[in-house]
Coordinates of C-alpha atoms and ligand atoms in Angstrom, one line a residue:
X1 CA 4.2 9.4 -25.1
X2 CA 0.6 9.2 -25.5
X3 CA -1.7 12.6 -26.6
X4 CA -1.5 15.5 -25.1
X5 CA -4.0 17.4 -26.6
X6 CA -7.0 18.2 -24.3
X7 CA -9.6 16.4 -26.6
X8 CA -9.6 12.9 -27.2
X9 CA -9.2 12.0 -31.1
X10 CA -9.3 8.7 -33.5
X11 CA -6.5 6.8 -32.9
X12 CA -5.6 7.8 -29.2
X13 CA -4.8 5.1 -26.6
X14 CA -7.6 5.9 -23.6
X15 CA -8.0 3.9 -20.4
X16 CA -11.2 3.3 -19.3
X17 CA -12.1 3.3 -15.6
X18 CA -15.4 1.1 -15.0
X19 CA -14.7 0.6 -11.0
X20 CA -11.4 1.0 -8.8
X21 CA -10.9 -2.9 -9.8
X22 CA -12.2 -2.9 -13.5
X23 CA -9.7 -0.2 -15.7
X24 CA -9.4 -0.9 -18.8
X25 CA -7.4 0.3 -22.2
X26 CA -8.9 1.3 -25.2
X27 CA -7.9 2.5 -28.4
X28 CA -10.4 4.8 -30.4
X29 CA -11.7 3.2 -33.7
X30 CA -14.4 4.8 -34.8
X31 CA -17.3 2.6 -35.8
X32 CA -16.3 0.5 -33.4
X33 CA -18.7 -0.4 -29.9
X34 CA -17.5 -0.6 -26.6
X35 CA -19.9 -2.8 -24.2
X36 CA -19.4 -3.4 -20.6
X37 CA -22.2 -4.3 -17.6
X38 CA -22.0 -0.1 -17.5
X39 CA -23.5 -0.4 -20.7
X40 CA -23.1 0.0 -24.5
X41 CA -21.0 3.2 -26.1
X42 CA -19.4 4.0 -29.5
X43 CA -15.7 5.1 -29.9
X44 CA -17.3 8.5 -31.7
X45 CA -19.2 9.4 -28.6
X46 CA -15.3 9.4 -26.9
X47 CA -13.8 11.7 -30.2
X48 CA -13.5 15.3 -29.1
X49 CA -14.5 15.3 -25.5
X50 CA -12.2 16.3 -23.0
X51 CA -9.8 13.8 -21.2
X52 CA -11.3 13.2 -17.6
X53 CA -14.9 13.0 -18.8
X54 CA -17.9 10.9 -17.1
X55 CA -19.5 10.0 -20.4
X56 CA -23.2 8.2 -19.8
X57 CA -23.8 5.4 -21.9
X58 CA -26.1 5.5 -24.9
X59 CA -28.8 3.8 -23.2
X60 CA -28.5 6.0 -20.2
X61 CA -28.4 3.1 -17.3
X62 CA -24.6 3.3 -16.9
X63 CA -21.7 5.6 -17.1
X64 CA -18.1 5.4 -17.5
X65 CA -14.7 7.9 -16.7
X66 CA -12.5 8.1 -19.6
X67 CA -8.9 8.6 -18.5
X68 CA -6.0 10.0 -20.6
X69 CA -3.0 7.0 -19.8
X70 CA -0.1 7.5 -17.7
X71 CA 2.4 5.0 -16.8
X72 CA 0.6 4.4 -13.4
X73 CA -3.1 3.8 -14.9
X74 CA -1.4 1.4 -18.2
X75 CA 0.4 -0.6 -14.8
X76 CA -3.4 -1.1 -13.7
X77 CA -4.7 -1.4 -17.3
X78 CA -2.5 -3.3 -19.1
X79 CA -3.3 -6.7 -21.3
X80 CA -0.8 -9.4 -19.0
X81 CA 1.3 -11.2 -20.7
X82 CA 3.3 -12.3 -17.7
X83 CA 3.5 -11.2 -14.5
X84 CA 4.4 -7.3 -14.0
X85 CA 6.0 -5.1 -11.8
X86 CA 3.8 -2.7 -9.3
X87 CA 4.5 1.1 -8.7
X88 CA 5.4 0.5 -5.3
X89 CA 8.8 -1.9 -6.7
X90 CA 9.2 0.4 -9.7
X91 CA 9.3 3.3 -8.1
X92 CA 12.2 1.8 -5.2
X93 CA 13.7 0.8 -8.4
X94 CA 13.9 3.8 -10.2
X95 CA 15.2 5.6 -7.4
X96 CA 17.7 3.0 -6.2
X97 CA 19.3 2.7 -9.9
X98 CA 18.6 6.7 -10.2
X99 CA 17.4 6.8 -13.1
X100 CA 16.4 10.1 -13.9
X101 CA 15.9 12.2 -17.0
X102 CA 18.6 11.9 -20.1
X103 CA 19.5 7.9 -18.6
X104 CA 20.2 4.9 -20.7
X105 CA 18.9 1.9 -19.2
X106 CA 18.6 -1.7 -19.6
X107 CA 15.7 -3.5 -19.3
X108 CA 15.4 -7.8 -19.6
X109 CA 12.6 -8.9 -20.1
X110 CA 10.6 -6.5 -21.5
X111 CA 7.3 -8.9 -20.4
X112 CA 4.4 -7.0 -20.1
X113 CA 6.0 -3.6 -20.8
X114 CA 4.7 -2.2 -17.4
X115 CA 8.2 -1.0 -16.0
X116 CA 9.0 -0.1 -19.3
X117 CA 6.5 2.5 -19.5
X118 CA 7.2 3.9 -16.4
X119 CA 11.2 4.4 -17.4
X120 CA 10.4 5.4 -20.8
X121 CA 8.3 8.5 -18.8
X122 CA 11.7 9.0 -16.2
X123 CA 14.1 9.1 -18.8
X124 CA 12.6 10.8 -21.3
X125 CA 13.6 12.0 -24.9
X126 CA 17.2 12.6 -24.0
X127 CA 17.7 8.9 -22.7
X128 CA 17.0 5.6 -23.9
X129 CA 15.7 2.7 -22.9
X130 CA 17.1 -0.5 -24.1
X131 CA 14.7 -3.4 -23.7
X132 CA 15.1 -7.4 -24.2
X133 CA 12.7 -10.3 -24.7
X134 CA 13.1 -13.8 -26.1
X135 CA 9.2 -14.7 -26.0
X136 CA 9.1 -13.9 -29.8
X137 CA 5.1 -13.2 -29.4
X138 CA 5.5 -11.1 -26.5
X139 CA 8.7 -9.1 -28.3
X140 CA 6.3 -8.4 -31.0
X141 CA 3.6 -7.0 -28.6
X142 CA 5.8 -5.2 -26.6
X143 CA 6.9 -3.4 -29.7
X144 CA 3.4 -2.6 -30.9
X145 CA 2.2 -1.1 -27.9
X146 CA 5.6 0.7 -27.5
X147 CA 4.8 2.5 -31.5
X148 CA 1.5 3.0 -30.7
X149 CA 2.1 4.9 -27.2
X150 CA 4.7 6.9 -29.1
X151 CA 7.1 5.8 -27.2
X152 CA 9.4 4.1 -30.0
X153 CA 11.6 6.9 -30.1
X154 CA 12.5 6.8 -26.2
X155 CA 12.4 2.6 -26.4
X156 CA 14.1 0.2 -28.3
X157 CA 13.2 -3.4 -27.7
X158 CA 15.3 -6.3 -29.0
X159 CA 14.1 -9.9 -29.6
X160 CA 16.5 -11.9 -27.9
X161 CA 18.2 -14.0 -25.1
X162 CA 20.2 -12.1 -22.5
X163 CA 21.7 -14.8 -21.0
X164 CA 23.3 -16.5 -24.3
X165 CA 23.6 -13.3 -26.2
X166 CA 23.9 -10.2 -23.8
X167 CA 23.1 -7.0 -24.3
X168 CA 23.1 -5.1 -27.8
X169 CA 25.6 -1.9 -26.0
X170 CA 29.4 -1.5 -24.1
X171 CA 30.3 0.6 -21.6
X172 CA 26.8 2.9 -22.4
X173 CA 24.4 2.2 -19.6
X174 CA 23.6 3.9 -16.7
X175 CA 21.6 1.2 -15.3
X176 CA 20.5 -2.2 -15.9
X177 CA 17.3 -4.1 -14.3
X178 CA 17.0 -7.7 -14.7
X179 CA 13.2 -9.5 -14.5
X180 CA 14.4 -12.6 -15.5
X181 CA 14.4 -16.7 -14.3
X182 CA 18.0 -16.5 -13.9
X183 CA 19.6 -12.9 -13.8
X184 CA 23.1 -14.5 -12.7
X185 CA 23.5 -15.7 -16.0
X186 CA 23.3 -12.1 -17.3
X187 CA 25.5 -10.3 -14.5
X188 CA 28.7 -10.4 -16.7
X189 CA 26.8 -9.1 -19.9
X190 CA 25.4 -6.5 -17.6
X191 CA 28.8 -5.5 -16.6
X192 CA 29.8 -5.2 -20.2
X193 CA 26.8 -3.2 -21.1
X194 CA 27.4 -0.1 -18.0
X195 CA 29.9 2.8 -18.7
X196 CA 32.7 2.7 -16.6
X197 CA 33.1 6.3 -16.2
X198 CA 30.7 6.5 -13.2
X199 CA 29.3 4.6 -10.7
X200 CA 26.1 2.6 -12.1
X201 CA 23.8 0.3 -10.8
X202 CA 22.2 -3.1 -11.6
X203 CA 18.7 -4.6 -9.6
X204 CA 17.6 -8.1 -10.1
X205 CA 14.3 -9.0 -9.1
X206 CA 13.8 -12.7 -8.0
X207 CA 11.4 -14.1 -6.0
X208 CA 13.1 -16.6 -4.5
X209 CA 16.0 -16.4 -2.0
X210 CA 17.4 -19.6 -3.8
X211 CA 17.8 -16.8 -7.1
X212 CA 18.8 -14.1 -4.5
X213 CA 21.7 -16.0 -3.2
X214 CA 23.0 -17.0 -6.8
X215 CA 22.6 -13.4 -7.9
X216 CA 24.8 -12.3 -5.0
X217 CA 27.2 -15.0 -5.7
X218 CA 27.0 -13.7 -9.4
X219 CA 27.4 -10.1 -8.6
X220 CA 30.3 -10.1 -5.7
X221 CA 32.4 -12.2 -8.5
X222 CA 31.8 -10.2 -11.2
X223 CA 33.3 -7.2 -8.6
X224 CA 29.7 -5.3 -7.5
X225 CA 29.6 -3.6 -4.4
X226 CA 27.1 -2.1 -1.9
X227 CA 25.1 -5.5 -3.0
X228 CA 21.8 -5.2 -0.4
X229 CA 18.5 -6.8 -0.9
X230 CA 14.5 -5.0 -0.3
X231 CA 11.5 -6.8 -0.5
X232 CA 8.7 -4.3 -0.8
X233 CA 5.6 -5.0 0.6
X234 CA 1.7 -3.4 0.0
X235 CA 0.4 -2.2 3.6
X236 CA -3.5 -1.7 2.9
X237 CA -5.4 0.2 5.2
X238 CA -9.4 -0.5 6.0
X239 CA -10.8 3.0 6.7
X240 CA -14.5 2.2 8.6
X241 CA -16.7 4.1 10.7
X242 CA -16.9 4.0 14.5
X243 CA -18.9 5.8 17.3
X244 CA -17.1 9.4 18.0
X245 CA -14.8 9.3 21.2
X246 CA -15.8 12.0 24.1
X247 CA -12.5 14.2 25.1
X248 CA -11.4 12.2 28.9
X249 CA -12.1 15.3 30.6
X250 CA -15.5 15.1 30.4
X251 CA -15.6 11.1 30.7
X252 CA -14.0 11.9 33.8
X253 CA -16.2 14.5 34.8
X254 CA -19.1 12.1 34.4
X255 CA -18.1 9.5 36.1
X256 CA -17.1 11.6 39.2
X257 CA -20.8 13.1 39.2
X258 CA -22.0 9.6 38.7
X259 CA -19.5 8.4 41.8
X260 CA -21.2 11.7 44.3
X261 CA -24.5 10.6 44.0
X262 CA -23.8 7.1 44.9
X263 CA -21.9 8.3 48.3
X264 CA -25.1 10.2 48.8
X265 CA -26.9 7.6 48.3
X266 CA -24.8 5.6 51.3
X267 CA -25.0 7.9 53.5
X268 CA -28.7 8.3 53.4
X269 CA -29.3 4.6 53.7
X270 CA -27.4 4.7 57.3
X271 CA -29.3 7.7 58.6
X272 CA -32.4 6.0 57.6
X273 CA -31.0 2.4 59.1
X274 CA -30.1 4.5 62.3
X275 CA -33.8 6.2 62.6
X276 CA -35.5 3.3 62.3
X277 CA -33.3 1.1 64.5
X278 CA -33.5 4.0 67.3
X279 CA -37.7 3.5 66.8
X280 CA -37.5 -0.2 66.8
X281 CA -35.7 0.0 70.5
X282 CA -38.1 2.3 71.8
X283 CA -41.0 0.1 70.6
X284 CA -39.7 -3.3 72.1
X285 CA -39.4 -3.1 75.5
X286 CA -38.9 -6.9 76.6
X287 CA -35.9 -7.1 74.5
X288 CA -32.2 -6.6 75.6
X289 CA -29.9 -4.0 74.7
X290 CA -27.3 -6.8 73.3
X291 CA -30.3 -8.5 71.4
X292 CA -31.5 -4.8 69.8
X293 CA -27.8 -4.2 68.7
X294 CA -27.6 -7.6 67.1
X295 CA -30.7 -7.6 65.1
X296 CA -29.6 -3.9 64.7
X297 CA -26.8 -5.3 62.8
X298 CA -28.2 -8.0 61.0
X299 CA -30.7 -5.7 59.4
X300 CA -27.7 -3.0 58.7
X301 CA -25.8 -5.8 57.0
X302 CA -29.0 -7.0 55.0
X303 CA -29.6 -3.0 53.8
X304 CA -26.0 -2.9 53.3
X305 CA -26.1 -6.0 51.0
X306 CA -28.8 -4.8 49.2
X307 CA -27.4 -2.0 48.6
X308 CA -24.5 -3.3 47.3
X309 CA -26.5 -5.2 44.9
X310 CA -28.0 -2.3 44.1
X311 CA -24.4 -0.6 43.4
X312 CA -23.3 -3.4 42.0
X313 CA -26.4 -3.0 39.1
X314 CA -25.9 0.7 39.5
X315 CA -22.2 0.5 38.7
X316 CA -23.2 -1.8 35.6
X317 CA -25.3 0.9 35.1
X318 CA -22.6 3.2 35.1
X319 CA -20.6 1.1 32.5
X320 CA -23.2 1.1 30.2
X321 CA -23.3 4.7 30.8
X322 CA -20.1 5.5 30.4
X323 CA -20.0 3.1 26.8
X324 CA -23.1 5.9 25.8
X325 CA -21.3 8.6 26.8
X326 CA -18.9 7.6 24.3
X327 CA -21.3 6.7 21.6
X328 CA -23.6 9.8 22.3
X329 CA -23.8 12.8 20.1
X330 CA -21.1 15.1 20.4
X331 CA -18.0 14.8 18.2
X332 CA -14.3 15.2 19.9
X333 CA -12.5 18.5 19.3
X334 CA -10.4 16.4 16.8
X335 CA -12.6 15.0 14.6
X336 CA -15.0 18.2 14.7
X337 CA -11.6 20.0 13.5
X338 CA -11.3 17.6 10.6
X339 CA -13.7 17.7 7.9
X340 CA -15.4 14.7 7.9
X341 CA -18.6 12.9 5.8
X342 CA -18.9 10.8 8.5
X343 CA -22.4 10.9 9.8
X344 CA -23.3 12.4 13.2
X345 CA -21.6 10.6 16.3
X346 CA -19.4 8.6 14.4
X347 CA -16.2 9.2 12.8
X348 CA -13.9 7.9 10.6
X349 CA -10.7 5.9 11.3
X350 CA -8.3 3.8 8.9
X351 CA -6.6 0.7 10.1
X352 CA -3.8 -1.5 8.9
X353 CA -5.1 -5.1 8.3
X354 CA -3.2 -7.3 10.0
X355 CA -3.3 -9.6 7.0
X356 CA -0.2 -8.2 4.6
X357 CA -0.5 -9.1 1.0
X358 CA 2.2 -11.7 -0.2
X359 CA 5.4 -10.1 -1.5
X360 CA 6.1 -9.9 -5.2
X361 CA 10.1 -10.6 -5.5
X362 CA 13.2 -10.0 -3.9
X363 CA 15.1 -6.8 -5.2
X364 CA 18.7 -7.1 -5.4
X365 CA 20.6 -4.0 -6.0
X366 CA 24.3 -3.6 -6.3
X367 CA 26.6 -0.6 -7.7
X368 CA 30.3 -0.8 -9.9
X369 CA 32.4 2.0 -9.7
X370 CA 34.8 2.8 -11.9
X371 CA 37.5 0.3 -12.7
X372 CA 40.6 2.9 -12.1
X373 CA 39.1 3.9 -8.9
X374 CA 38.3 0.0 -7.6
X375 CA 39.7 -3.2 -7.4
X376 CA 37.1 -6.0 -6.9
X377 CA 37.8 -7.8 -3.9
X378 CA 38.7 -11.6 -4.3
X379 CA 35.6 -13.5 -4.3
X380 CA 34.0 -14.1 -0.9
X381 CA 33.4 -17.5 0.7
X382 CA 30.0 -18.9 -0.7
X383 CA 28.5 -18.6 2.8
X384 CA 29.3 -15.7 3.1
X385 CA 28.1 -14.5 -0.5
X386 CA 24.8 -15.9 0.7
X387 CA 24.3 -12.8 2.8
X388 CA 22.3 -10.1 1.4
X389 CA 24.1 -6.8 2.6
X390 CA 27.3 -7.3 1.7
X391 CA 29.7 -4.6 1.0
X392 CA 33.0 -3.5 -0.2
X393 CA 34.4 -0.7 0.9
X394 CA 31.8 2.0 1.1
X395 CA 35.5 4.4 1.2
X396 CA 35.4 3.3 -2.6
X397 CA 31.9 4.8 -3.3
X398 CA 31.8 7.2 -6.3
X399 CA 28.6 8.7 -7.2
X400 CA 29.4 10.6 -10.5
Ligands
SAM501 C1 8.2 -11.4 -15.4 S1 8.4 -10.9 -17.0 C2 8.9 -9.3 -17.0 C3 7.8 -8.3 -16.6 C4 8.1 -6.9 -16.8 N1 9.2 -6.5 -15.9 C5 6.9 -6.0 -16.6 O1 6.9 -5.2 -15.6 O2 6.0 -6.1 -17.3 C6 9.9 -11.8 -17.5 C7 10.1 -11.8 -19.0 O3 11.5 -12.1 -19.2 C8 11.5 -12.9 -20.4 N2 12.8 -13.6 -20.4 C9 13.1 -14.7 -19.6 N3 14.3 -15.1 -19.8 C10 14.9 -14.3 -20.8 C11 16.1 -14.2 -21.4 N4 17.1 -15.0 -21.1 N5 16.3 -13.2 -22.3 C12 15.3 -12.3 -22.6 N6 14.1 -12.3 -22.0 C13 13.9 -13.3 -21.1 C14 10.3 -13.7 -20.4 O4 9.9 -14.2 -21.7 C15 9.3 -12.8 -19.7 O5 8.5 -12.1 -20.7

């Protein structure tokens, strides 16, 4: 699958990564020109440079990464023909129907080819992947890309429909996974197509539940077990930079310093009410002791107010303080322990959007076990067929 060698050559497939949302394939023809807003190259400049390499463009404004092609980068790369499964789904996939090196596998359709390429990798030289499509165009593709990847020895692809015809094997397959309209109409020929030596496993992806519950229907009659359903969903993640948080101990240390001098604050104003109300009584002679004590208190209350004002302002103060403390320039023992290009005072922190991307499809999944060592149940009530989950006996597992 695809070169090896260290040195890109005429004729290799090469992906081409403009930005993390602009990746490209491209296959080397020299005297052919490759433009792109990161300007203008020719395939020569790419023969006999190292995989991996940051190449500038001929004009020197630009530059671009040329990648050697894996199955994940031709996912992100690839020309779509129709929709396409994502790593996240054909990975669950691949280890749900364990597929694994030396497996034979059934693919329908073949589509874009971007699970293909991903079994083609898993199963390797000593497996096989048997792929179907009735688009005749898209067939013919498929096969194309499949030669030119090197890959036509691992795949074979068959032009045809799955649901009329079945499957081109019996009793071979290890697995079978079906991207289709209406998988239910291909459980049967799937059944036919997996060995019955071993347990083996079939996933149909569907995005709607109406196709799910058909599928099950399909699946429990034709005498599947373990039949559960996934839906796999992206979870992206918004890393941004915020103001560095100061360990509580010393939050709490400055706000008790901060809480002192106010008390001492208090109990200076009261002395100093006291002294001059003592002064004031001395200096008024025609007045009464009640009136002194009432004015006395009048005046303490008035300080007292606005001093509370004061405390009120100085405890806003305080919480604008306390917001700088956090902000101000010393790192917390965990983020100074962590390596971090974040600036001084801030740090770096990834949250989960709370928008998550719609699903793709529904992934049914269900297992047959070998015929001697299982009788299918009768068929379950429709209702109940409708229920994603359903087992058979898990006592008549069998993992070969
Ligand atoms: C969504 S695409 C498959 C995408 C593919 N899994 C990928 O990752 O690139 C579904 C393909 O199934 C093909 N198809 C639909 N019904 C079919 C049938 N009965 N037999 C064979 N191929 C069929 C369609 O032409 C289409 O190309």
């Amino acid at each position: 699958m695809w070169s090896t060698a260290r040195e890109i050559a005429a004729g290799d497939v090469v992906i081409i990564w403009l930005t993390r949302e602009v990746i490209q394939p491209l296959h080397i023809t020299p005297g052919k020109d490759f433009n792109s807003k990161f300007g203008n190259y020719k395939h020569s400049d790419f023969i006999g440079i190292p995989y991996g390499s940051k190449v500038a463009s001929r004009t020197g404004k630009g530059f671009i990464h040329i990648l050697r092609p894996t199955p994940e980068l031709w996912t992100l790369a690839l020309p779509h023909r129709t929709q396409i499964l994502y790593l996240a789904d054909i990975a669950f996939i691949t280890s749900w129907l364990n597929i694994k090196r030396g497996s034979r596998v059934i693919e329908a359709g073949t589509g874009s080819g971007s699970f293909s390429h991903s079994v083609a990798r898993t199963v390797g030289s000593a497996g096989h992947l048997y792929s179907y499509e009735f688009h005749e165009a898209r067939a013919k593709k498929a096969s194309e890309e499949f030669k030119r990847h090197g890959m036509d020895d691992i795949v074979t692809l068959t032009h045809r429909n799955v649901c009329k015809e079945g499957f081109t094997i019996v009793d071979e397959a290890d697995a079978v996974f079906l991207d289709l309209p209406a998988p239910w109409e291909a459980v049967d020929y799937a059944k036919t197509a997996l060995r019955k030596d071993r347990t083996t496993r079939i996933c149909c992806f569907s995005p709607c539940m109406e196709q799910v519950l058909r599928t099950v229907s399909a699946l429990n009659e034709a005498g599947f077990t373990e039949i559960t359903m996934y839906e796999t969903l992206l979870r992206p993640h918004e890393v941004s930079l915020v103001p560095t948080l100061q360990p509580i101990a010393e939050v709490s240390e400055k706000l008790k310093k901060a809480e002192a001098k106010r008390e001492e604050k208090r109990l200076q104003q009261i002395a100093a009410n006291k002294t001059r109300s003592a002064s004031m009584k001395r200096k008024r002679e025609g007045g009464t002791e009640e009136d002194e004590d009432e004015a006395e208190s009048k005046r303490v209350k008035t300080d007292d107010e606005d001093a509370g004002s004061k405390e009120e302002s100085s405890s806003h103060l305080m919480t604008r303080e306390s917001v700088e403390m956090l902000v101000d320039e010393e790192a917390t023992p965990m983020a100074s322990r962590a390596p971090s290009l974040a600036p001084p005072g801030k740090m770096s922190v990834s949250k989960a959007l709370p928008e998550v991307r719609g699903h793709t499809s529904y992934l049914t999944f269900a297992c047959l076990v070998p015929s001697s060592t299982f009788s299918a149940p009768p068929p379950i009530a429709a209702a109940e067929a409708a229920a994603p989950n359903v087992e058979a006996s898990s006592s008549d597992k069998i993992d070969a």
